Short mmCIF file of C-alpha atoms in Angstrom, two decimals:
data_model
loop_
_atom_site.label_atom_id
_atom_site.label_comp_id
_atom_site.label_asym_id
_atom_site.label_seq_id
_atom_site.Cartn_x
_atom_site.Cartn_y
_atom_site.Cartn_z
CA MET A 3 -26.15 8.41 -2.37
CA THR A 4 -23.82 11.08 -1.00
CA LEU A 5 -23.22 11.88 2.64
CA LEU A 6 -25.77 14.71 2.61
CA ASP A 7 -28.52 12.94 0.66
CA THR A 8 -31.67 12.53 2.73
CA SER A 9 -33.68 9.33 2.90
CA SER A 10 -37.31 9.18 4.02
CA SER A 11 -36.36 6.90 6.91
CA ASP A 12 -33.89 9.51 8.19
CA GLU A 13 -36.55 12.23 8.15
CA LYS A 14 -38.82 10.31 10.49
CA ARG A 15 -36.22 8.95 12.86
CA HIS A 16 -35.09 10.36 16.17
CA PHE A 17 -31.56 9.12 16.71
CA LYS A 18 -30.02 8.14 20.03
CA ILE A 19 -27.11 10.52 20.20
CA PRO A 20 -24.44 10.99 22.88
CA ASN A 21 -24.63 13.80 25.41
CA LEU A 22 -22.69 16.92 24.57
CA PRO A 23 -19.22 16.84 26.15
CA ASP A 24 -18.58 19.55 28.72
CA GLU A 25 -17.04 22.87 27.73
CA PHE A 26 -13.83 23.71 29.56
CA LEU A 27 -11.85 26.15 27.37
CA GLU A 28 -12.31 29.77 26.40
CA ILE A 29 -10.31 32.26 24.33
CA GLU A 30 -9.20 35.72 25.44
CA PHE A 31 -8.29 38.09 22.61
CA LEU A 32 -5.35 40.35 23.51
CA ASN A 33 -4.07 43.71 22.36
CA ASP A 34 -0.99 43.96 20.16
CA ASN A 35 1.13 45.15 23.09
CA ASP A 36 0.01 42.38 25.48
CA GLY A 37 3.23 40.40 25.70
CA GLU A 38 5.38 38.56 23.20
CA ILE A 39 4.13 35.51 21.32
CA MET A 40 5.57 32.45 23.03
CA GLU A 41 7.04 29.37 21.39
CA ILE A 42 4.82 26.31 21.69
CA GLN A 43 6.38 22.86 21.79
CA GLN A 44 4.37 20.16 20.06
CA SER A 45 3.47 17.22 22.30
CA CYS A 46 6.20 14.57 22.07
CA PRO A 47 5.03 11.27 23.61
CA PHE A 48 7.74 8.83 24.76
CA ALA A 49 10.53 11.39 24.18
CA ILE A 50 13.88 10.61 25.80
CA SER A 51 15.74 13.49 24.16
CA THR A 52 15.14 17.11 23.33
CA VAL A 53 13.72 18.08 19.95
CA THR A 54 16.56 19.02 17.63
CA PRO A 55 16.59 20.39 14.07
CA GLU A 56 18.94 18.20 12.04
CA CYS A 57 20.22 18.37 8.48
CA ILE A 58 19.26 15.93 5.76
CA ILE A 59 22.60 14.52 4.61
CA ASN A 60 21.35 12.64 1.57
CA ALA A 61 18.27 10.96 0.18
CA ARG A 62 17.40 8.68 -2.69
CA ARG A 63 14.29 7.21 -4.21
CA LEU A 64 14.27 3.42 -4.07
CA THR A 65 11.23 2.43 -6.15
CA TYR A 66 9.43 3.51 -9.32
CA GLY A 67 6.13 2.43 -10.86
CA ASP A 68 2.41 3.07 -10.65
CA ASP A 69 1.47 -0.13 -8.82
CA ILE A 70 4.15 -0.06 -6.12
CA LYS A 71 4.68 2.22 -3.16
CA GLU A 72 6.92 5.24 -3.69
CA THR A 73 9.76 4.55 -1.26
CA TYR A 74 12.76 6.63 -0.16
CA SER A 75 15.88 6.25 1.94
CA VAL A 76 16.99 9.29 3.98
CA GLU A 77 20.06 9.98 6.10
CA LEU A 78 19.84 12.60 8.86
CA SER A 79 22.60 14.15 10.93
CA ASN A 80 22.54 13.31 14.65
CA LYS A 81 24.67 15.53 16.85
CA PHE A 82 23.23 14.97 20.30
CA SER A 83 21.89 11.47 21.05
CA SER A 84 23.19 7.92 21.10
CA TYR A 85 20.94 5.10 19.98
CA LYS A 86 20.70 1.34 19.55
CA PRO A 87 19.57 -0.73 16.57
CA GLY A 88 15.79 -0.99 16.74
CA ASP A 89 15.27 2.44 18.30
CA THR A 90 12.81 4.92 16.80
CA ILE A 91 12.60 8.67 16.35
CA GLY A 92 9.57 10.97 16.25
CA ILE A 93 9.49 13.50 13.40
CA LEU A 94 7.57 16.70 14.08
CA THR A 95 5.07 17.79 11.45
CA GLU A 96 3.00 20.89 10.81
CA THR A 97 -0.46 21.49 9.41
CA ARG A 98 -0.22 22.87 5.89
CA GLN A 99 -0.89 26.61 5.81
CA GLN A 100 -3.26 26.33 2.85
CA ASP A 101 -5.41 23.90 4.83
CA ILE A 102 -5.52 26.22 7.84
CA ASN A 103 -6.63 29.03 5.53
CA VAL A 104 -9.43 26.89 4.08
CA LEU A 105 -10.66 25.86 7.54
CA PHE A 106 -10.54 29.40 8.92
CA SER A 107 -12.41 30.72 5.88
CA HIS A 108 -15.14 28.13 6.45
CA LEU A 109 -15.38 29.13 10.11
CA GLY A 110 -15.35 32.84 9.28
CA ILE A 111 -12.29 33.59 11.40
CA LYS A 112 -9.57 34.17 8.80
CA SER A 113 -9.18 37.79 9.94
CA LEU A 114 -8.46 36.57 13.48
CA ALA A 115 -5.74 34.07 12.53
CA GLU A 116 -2.81 36.22 13.67
CA ARG A 117 -4.46 38.06 16.57
CA LYS A 118 -2.73 37.57 19.89
CA ILE A 119 -4.78 35.30 22.14
CA LYS A 120 -4.68 33.22 25.28
CA VAL A 121 -6.52 29.93 25.61
CA LEU A 122 -7.76 29.62 29.18
CA LYS A 123 -9.44 27.03 31.34
CA LYS A 124 -12.99 28.10 32.19
CA LEU A 125 -13.32 29.20 35.81
CA ASN A 126 -16.31 26.96 36.46
CA SER A 127 -14.67 23.87 34.95
CA ASN A 128 -13.24 21.12 37.12
CA LYS A 129 -11.81 19.20 34.19
CA ASN A 130 -8.07 18.62 33.95
CA ASN A 131 -8.12 17.88 30.21
CA HIS A 132 -6.47 21.24 29.57
CA LEU A 133 -3.27 20.06 31.25
CA ASP A 134 -2.33 18.18 28.08
CA PHE A 135 -2.57 21.28 25.90
CA PRO A 136 0.83 23.02 25.48
CA TYR A 137 -0.71 26.39 24.58
CA ILE A 138 -2.84 26.94 27.72
CA ASP A 139 -2.20 30.37 29.35
CA LYS A 140 0.41 31.30 26.73
CA VAL A 141 0.38 34.30 24.42
CA THR A 142 -0.04 32.79 20.98
CA THR A 143 -2.22 32.89 17.84
CA LEU A 144 -4.90 30.65 16.38
CA ASN A 145 -2.67 30.08 13.37
CA THR A 146 0.18 28.87 15.60
CA ILE A 147 -2.08 26.51 17.53
CA PHE A 148 -3.57 24.93 14.42
CA LYS A 149 -0.19 24.70 12.72
CA SER A 150 1.62 22.94 15.56
CA CYS A 151 -0.87 21.44 17.98
CA VAL A 152 -4.19 20.43 16.38
CA ASP A 153 -4.75 17.47 14.05
CA ILE A 154 -7.29 18.37 11.36
CA TYR A 155 -6.34 15.34 9.22
CA SER A 156 -7.59 12.56 11.48
CA SER A 157 -11.07 11.15 11.01
CA PRO A 158 -13.67 12.93 13.18
CA ARG A 159 -14.76 10.94 16.22
CA LYS A 160 -18.40 10.59 17.17
CA LEU A 161 -18.23 12.99 20.12
CA LEU A 162 -16.76 15.67 17.86
CA ILE A 163 -19.54 15.09 15.33
CA ARG A 164 -22.04 15.46 18.16
CA VAL A 165 -20.51 18.85 18.98
CA LEU A 166 -20.63 19.88 15.31
CA SER A 167 -24.33 19.02 15.11
CA ASN A 168 -25.01 21.54 17.87
CA TYR A 169 -23.57 24.37 15.76
CA THR A 170 -25.21 23.53 12.42
CA LYS A 171 -28.12 25.63 11.15
CA ASP A 172 -29.38 23.60 8.18
CA GLU A 173 -31.79 20.88 9.37
CA ASN A 174 -30.70 18.35 6.74
CA GLU A 175 -27.04 18.80 7.67
CA LYS A 176 -27.86 18.62 11.37
CA MET A 177 -29.81 15.39 10.88
CA LYS A 178 -26.93 13.76 9.00
CA LEU A 179 -24.51 14.72 11.74
CA GLU A 180 -26.83 13.29 14.37
CA LYS A 181 -27.15 10.07 12.40
CA LEU A 182 -23.37 9.74 12.11
CA CYS A 183 -22.82 10.07 15.85
CA SER A 184 -25.80 7.94 16.86
CA ILE A 185 -26.03 4.31 17.91
CA GLU A 186 -28.26 3.59 14.90
CA GLY A 187 -25.76 5.19 12.53
CA SER A 188 -22.71 3.12 13.50
CA LYS A 189 -22.52 1.29 10.16
CA PHE A 190 -23.10 4.56 8.31
CA TYR A 191 -20.26 6.17 10.30
CA THR A 192 -17.90 3.28 9.57
CA ALA A 193 -18.69 3.23 5.84
CA THR A 194 -18.58 6.97 5.22
CA ILE A 195 -15.89 8.13 7.67
CA LEU A 196 -13.58 5.34 8.81
CA GLU A 197 -13.38 3.17 5.71
CA LYS A 198 -12.87 6.19 3.46
CA LYS A 199 -10.35 7.67 5.92
CA MET A 200 -12.16 11.00 5.68
CA THR A 201 -10.29 13.80 7.42
CA PHE A 202 -11.92 16.30 9.75
CA LEU A 203 -11.07 19.08 7.28
CA ASP A 204 -12.82 17.38 4.37
CA PHE A 205 -15.70 16.42 6.63
CA ILE A 206 -16.54 19.87 8.00
CA LEU A 207 -16.26 21.47 4.54
CA MET A 208 -19.18 19.28 3.44
CA PHE A 209 -21.45 20.92 6.01
CA LYS A 210 -21.80 24.50 4.81
CA THR A 211 -23.74 25.77 7.84
CA CYS A 212 -21.60 24.03 10.45
CA CYS A 213 -19.62 26.72 12.29
CA PRO A 214 -18.51 25.65 15.79
CA PRO A 215 -16.67 28.02 18.15
CA ILE A 216 -12.91 27.52 18.18
CA PRO A 217 -12.78 26.46 21.87
CA ARG A 218 -15.13 23.57 21.05
CA LEU A 219 -12.77 22.41 18.31
CA LEU A 220 -9.72 22.69 20.56
CA GLU A 221 -11.51 20.62 23.22
CA ASN A 222 -12.44 17.82 20.83
CA LEU A 223 -9.89 17.63 18.03
CA PRO A 224 -6.93 15.32 18.70
CA LYS A 225 -3.43 16.63 19.17
CA LEU A 226 -1.09 16.79 16.20
CA LEU A 227 1.50 14.16 17.09
CA PRO A 228 4.98 13.44 15.74
CA ARG A 229 5.24 10.47 13.40
CA PRO A 230 7.44 7.56 14.58
CA TYR A 231 10.05 5.97 12.30
CA SER A 232 12.37 3.02 12.86
CA ILE A 233 16.07 3.70 12.56
CA ALA A 234 17.56 1.62 9.74
CA SER A 235 21.24 1.92 10.65
CA SER A 236 23.80 0.98 13.29
CA PRO A 237 25.52 3.55 15.53
CA LEU A 238 28.73 1.58 15.00
CA ALA A 239 28.73 2.72 11.37
CA SER A 240 28.34 6.34 12.44
CA GLU A 241 26.69 7.61 15.59
CA ASN A 242 26.53 11.05 13.99
CA LYS A 243 23.91 10.05 11.46
CA ILE A 244 20.83 7.86 11.19
CA LYS A 245 19.09 6.29 8.23
CA LEU A 246 15.32 6.08 7.71
CA ILE A 247 13.18 4.34 5.11
CA PHE A 248 9.66 5.50 4.31
CA SER A 249 6.93 4.94 1.75
CA VAL A 250 4.68 7.82 0.73
CA THR A 251 1.20 7.23 2.12
CA LYS A 252 -1.47 7.85 -0.51
CA MET A 253 -4.75 9.47 0.59
CA PRO A 254 -6.59 9.88 -2.73
CA ASN A 255 -10.00 10.82 -1.32
CA THR A 256 -8.74 13.69 0.84
CA THR A 257 -7.52 17.27 0.48
CA LEU A 258 -4.16 16.09 1.76
CA CYS A 259 -3.66 13.46 -1.02
CA GLU A 260 -0.55 12.13 0.75
CA GLY A 261 0.35 11.41 4.36
CA LEU A 262 1.28 14.58 6.25
CA CYS A 263 4.79 13.49 7.23
CA THR A 264 5.67 11.30 4.24
CA GLY A 265 4.33 13.97 1.90
CA MET A 266 6.48 16.56 3.67
CA LEU A 267 9.58 14.37 3.39
CA LYS A 268 8.92 13.70 -0.29
CA SER A 269 8.47 17.42 -0.95
CA ILE A 270 11.77 18.28 0.74
CA ILE A 271 13.62 15.62 -1.23
CA ASN A 272 12.11 16.50 -4.61
CA LYS A 273 12.79 20.23 -4.20
CA GLY A 274 16.52 19.54 -4.28
CA HIS A 275 19.20 21.27 -2.19
CA ILE A 276 18.37 18.90 0.66
CA GLU A 277 21.50 20.00 2.51
CA GLU A 278 19.74 23.32 3.13
CA SER A 279 16.73 21.57 4.67
CA SER A 280 16.25 20.30 8.19
CA LEU A 281 13.83 18.17 10.17
CA LYS A 282 12.87 18.42 13.82
CA PHE A 283 12.92 15.08 15.59
CA PHE A 284 13.55 13.43 18.93
CA PHE A 285 14.53 9.96 20.10
CA ARG A 286 11.70 7.88 21.53
CA LYS A 287 11.73 5.57 24.53
CA SER A 288 12.54 2.03 23.45
CA ASN A 289 9.69 -0.47 23.45
CA GLY A 290 12.20 -3.31 23.81
CA PHE A 291 12.52 -3.91 20.07
CA ASN A 292 16.32 -4.01 20.24
CA LEU A 293 19.04 -6.37 19.11
CA PRO A 294 20.20 -8.87 21.77
CA GLU A 295 23.81 -8.46 22.85
CA ASP A 296 24.60 -12.17 22.45
CA ASN A 297 24.33 -14.37 19.35
CA VAL A 298 20.92 -15.87 20.16
CA PRO A 299 19.16 -16.99 16.93
CA LEU A 300 16.83 -14.39 15.40
CA ILE A 301 13.73 -14.75 13.22
CA LEU A 302 13.16 -11.39 11.52
CA ILE A 303 9.85 -10.73 9.74
CA GLY A 304 9.33 -7.45 7.88
CA PRO A 305 7.71 -6.93 4.48
CA GLY A 306 8.15 -3.63 2.64
CA THR A 307 9.57 -0.83 4.78
CA GLY A 308 9.17 -3.16 7.76
CA ILE A 309 12.71 -4.22 6.91
CA ALA A 310 14.07 -0.91 8.26
CA PRO A 311 15.14 -1.91 11.79
CA PHE A 312 16.54 -5.22 10.53
CA LEU A 313 19.00 -3.41 8.27
CA GLY A 314 20.32 -1.80 11.45
CA PHE A 315 20.41 -5.20 13.20
CA LEU A 316 22.40 -6.81 10.40
CA GLU A 317 24.80 -3.88 10.00
CA HIS A 318 25.41 -3.89 13.75
CA ARG A 319 26.11 -7.64 13.87
CA LYS A 320 28.52 -7.29 10.95
CA LEU A 321 30.47 -4.46 12.60
CA GLN A 322 30.48 -6.33 15.94
CA GLU A 323 31.65 -9.45 14.11
CA ILE A 324 29.04 -11.46 16.00
CA TYR A 325 27.85 -14.43 13.97
CA GLY A 326 24.73 -16.34 14.88
CA THR A 327 21.71 -17.84 13.17
CA ILE A 328 19.48 -15.17 11.58
CA TRP A 329 16.54 -15.89 9.31
CA LEU A 330 14.94 -12.94 7.51
CA PHE A 331 11.45 -13.27 6.02
CA TYR A 332 10.84 -10.39 3.65
CA GLY A 333 8.04 -9.56 1.22
CA CYS A 334 7.41 -7.17 -1.67
CA ARG A 335 5.48 -7.13 -4.96
CA TYR A 336 8.14 -7.56 -7.65
CA ARG A 337 11.69 -8.88 -7.58
CA ALA A 338 12.97 -6.26 -10.01
CA ARG A 339 11.03 -3.20 -8.86
CA ASP A 340 10.52 -2.99 -5.10
CA PHE A 341 12.88 -5.52 -3.53
CA LEU A 342 14.40 -3.00 -1.12
CA PHE A 343 18.14 -3.26 -0.44
CA GLU A 344 18.46 -6.52 -2.36
CA GLU A 345 22.18 -6.04 -2.95
CA GLU A 346 22.90 -5.24 0.70
CA LEU A 347 20.85 -8.20 1.94
CA ASN A 348 22.61 -10.62 -0.39
CA GLU A 349 25.93 -9.26 0.85
CA PHE A 350 24.87 -10.04 4.43
CA VAL A 351 24.14 -13.60 3.27
CA ASN A 352 27.49 -13.92 1.51
CA SER A 353 29.39 -12.61 4.54
CA GLY A 354 27.68 -15.10 6.87
CA ILE A 355 25.77 -12.51 8.91
CA LEU A 356 22.40 -13.55 7.48
CA THR A 357 21.77 -17.30 7.51
CA ARG A 358 18.65 -17.39 5.33
CA LEU A 359 16.99 -14.69 3.22
CA ILE A 360 13.48 -15.86 2.29
CA VAL A 361 11.47 -13.50 0.09
CA ALA A 362 7.83 -13.58 -1.03
CA PHE A 363 6.73 -11.75 -4.19
CA SER A 364 3.00 -11.03 -4.19
CA ARG A 365 2.71 -10.02 -7.87
CA GLU A 366 5.11 -12.50 -9.51
CA CYS A 367 3.29 -15.26 -11.41
CA ASP A 368 5.99 -17.87 -10.76
CA ALA A 369 6.57 -17.03 -7.10
CA ASN A 370 6.60 -19.98 -4.69
CA ALA A 371 5.07 -17.77 -2.01
CA LYS A 372 2.88 -14.69 -2.36
CA TYR A 373 3.14 -13.45 1.21
CA VAL A 374 5.49 -13.69 4.17
CA GLN A 375 2.94 -15.91 5.94
CA ASP A 376 3.24 -18.47 3.11
CA ASN A 377 6.97 -18.78 3.68
CA LEU A 378 6.53 -19.07 7.44
CA LYS A 379 4.27 -22.06 6.84
CA ARG A 380 6.67 -23.45 4.23
CA TYR A 381 9.53 -23.45 6.74
CA GLY A 382 7.38 -24.25 9.76
CA LYS A 383 9.41 -27.24 10.92
CA GLU A 384 12.68 -25.30 10.86
CA ILE A 385 11.05 -22.36 12.65
CA MET A 386 9.77 -24.66 15.41
CA ASP A 387 13.29 -25.99 15.89
CA LEU A 388 14.69 -22.46 16.17
CA ILE A 389 12.05 -21.42 18.70
CA PHE A 390 11.88 -24.48 20.95
CA ASN A 391 15.37 -25.97 20.65
CA GLU A 392 17.54 -22.89 20.11
CA ASN A 393 15.54 -20.24 22.02
CA ALA A 394 15.24 -17.95 19.00
CA VAL A 395 13.75 -14.48 19.36
CA ILE A 396 11.05 -13.42 16.88
CA TYR A 397 10.90 -9.83 15.62
CA VAL A 398 7.92 -8.56 13.59
CA CYS A 399 7.91 -5.11 11.99
CA GLY A 400 5.17 -3.68 9.78
CA ASP A 401 1.52 -2.73 9.51
CA ALA A 402 -0.53 -3.29 12.68
CA LYS A 403 -3.97 -3.58 11.13
CA ARG A 404 -3.33 -6.53 8.83
CA MET A 405 0.23 -7.72 8.70
CA GLY A 406 0.84 -7.85 12.46
CA LYS A 407 -2.37 -9.79 13.07
CA ASP A 408 -1.78 -12.10 10.11
CA ILE A 409 1.71 -13.01 11.29
CA GLN A 410 0.50 -13.72 14.81
CA ASN A 411 -2.33 -15.89 13.48
CA THR A 412 0.19 -17.75 11.32
CA PHE A 413 2.30 -18.59 14.36
CA VAL A 414 -0.82 -19.85 16.12
CA GLU A 415 -1.44 -22.15 13.14
CA LEU A 416 2.17 -23.32 13.15
CA PHE A 417 2.05 -24.20 16.84
CA GLU A 418 -1.23 -26.06 16.37
CA HIS A 419 0.14 -28.07 13.44
CA HIS A 420 3.72 -28.76 14.50
CA GLN A 421 3.30 -28.92 18.28
CA GLY A 422 -0.01 -30.78 18.14
CA VAL A 423 -1.80 -28.41 20.51
CA THR A 424 -5.26 -26.86 20.56
CA ASN A 425 -5.97 -23.38 19.23
CA LYS A 426 -6.25 -22.03 22.78
CA ALA A 427 -2.92 -23.61 23.75
CA ALA A 428 -1.27 -22.21 20.61
CA ILE A 429 -2.53 -18.72 21.44
CA ASN A 430 -1.10 -19.12 24.93
CA ILE A 431 2.29 -20.08 23.47
CA VAL A 432 2.35 -16.80 21.54
CA LYS A 433 1.35 -14.89 24.67
CA GLN A 434 4.09 -16.59 26.69
CA LEU A 435 6.69 -15.78 24.03
CA GLN A 436 5.57 -12.16 24.15
CA LYS A 437 5.75 -12.14 27.94
CA ASP A 438 9.25 -13.62 27.79
CA LYS A 439 10.24 -10.94 25.24
CA ARG A 440 10.87 -13.57 22.59
CA TYR A 441 8.07 -12.35 20.31
CA LEU A 442 8.65 -8.63 19.80
CA GLN A 443 6.65 -6.31 17.58
CA ASP A 444 7.24 -2.86 16.11
CA LEU A 445 3.92 -2.10 14.43
CA TRP A 446 2.41 1.06 13.00
CA MET A 447 -1.14 2.01 12.04
#
C-alpha cells in the first residue's frame, strides 16, 4: 500500500486533528524600482565569529567500497579566528536551485520567483515568531528566501501537514493528510514519514492538489541551518587552517539522494580545482568538549568520523609535549578499508602520546570485538581504575541516536558490574560524571 492508497476504514473515520496554527505573515509584491534587494544572512545558532568565505586548501578521499561510508578529509583556510581542539564550526548550505524550481512549479509560482517582495508581520497578529526570520521587512525574492533560509529537506511535522490539508482539493489526498497529522495516525506518520526520512519536498509532490500559500509555508517550515562539524586539527600545527572529516550521508529514498552539506562538499571536491572553491563557515560556541590543559587521563570514544576531534587532541598533546594516559576506543567495519588515520594513530602510540589504541571491526570474521561497546566491557576493570582512581575524563563523539545512547548504557552496565551498585545508582554515577564535566559528549543527529 502506498501513501495515497485508501482503505475502507479511512473512508469512514473522522480523525482527531490538531487546530490550525495561527497565520502571522503576509507577502507584499513590490515594483522593480522599489529598493535594492538586500543580503540575507542565514541563521547561525551558537556563532562566536562572523561568517567568512574560506578557501579549500586540499582534500582527499579516505575510503572506497560499496559497503562502507564514503569519507573525506578536508583542509580549510582560517584567516580570522583562533580555536581550541574540540571546537566546532558551522558550514552554511543552500537549497539546490533545481529543487526550488520543482517546488515552485508544483505551487504554481515559478513566474514569481525573482519578483521583489517583502515578507511582513500581519497587523492583527500578536505573535513574535517572525522575530526569528532574517528576511522580515527586507526587500528580497522568494528564490532568495528558499535558497538561504527555508529547509525543504527536513521531514514535515504534524502541524505543517495539518496546514497542508487545509489547502488540498482532492478528498482522498486531504483524508490522508488528516490521518498523518492525527492522534490515530501516529504510527502511520512514524512509518511513512520519520522512518523513511521523507523530505518535505518529496512529501508535497505526492499530493498533486496540495497548493498552500507561501506565507503558510514560511510560517511552518523550519529554518535552513548550518551544519556543525568537529575540527580535527590543532591550532599549534597551524592556526591558519583547520581540518575536517566527513562521511557522505546517503538518502536513497529522497530527491536529494545525499545529505545537503556532505553532498555539496563531495561535489566541490570531485569537480577538481578545489583551490578556486570556497565555503562559508563560522566558529561555534564551545559546548565544553575541549582538551584539558593538564595531563589528566583521557578515555576517548569515537567510531567512524567520531574520531575527528580526538585527532586534534592527540596532535595538540604531541606539539605541547604533554604526556599522560590516553586510551582511544575506535570502531570501523574493516581493518584494511575504513580504518581512518591508522598510520597517524599508530604513530601517536609509538611516540608515547597515545597509551592504548583499541579498535573494533564490525565486519571482520576474526575480530575480538565487533563494536566499541564490546571493547569497553572487555577492558572494564582498567576503565574503572582510570575513572575512580585516576580521575580520568571520558569523551564520546559520534551518532546521538544509537551510538551515544549505547555507550552511556554500557557505562551503566560497567558501573553495575564492577562497582556492585544498582541500576539506578549506576545511572546516577553517569549523571554525576556529566555534571562534573568528566563525561563529555559531542553528538550529532
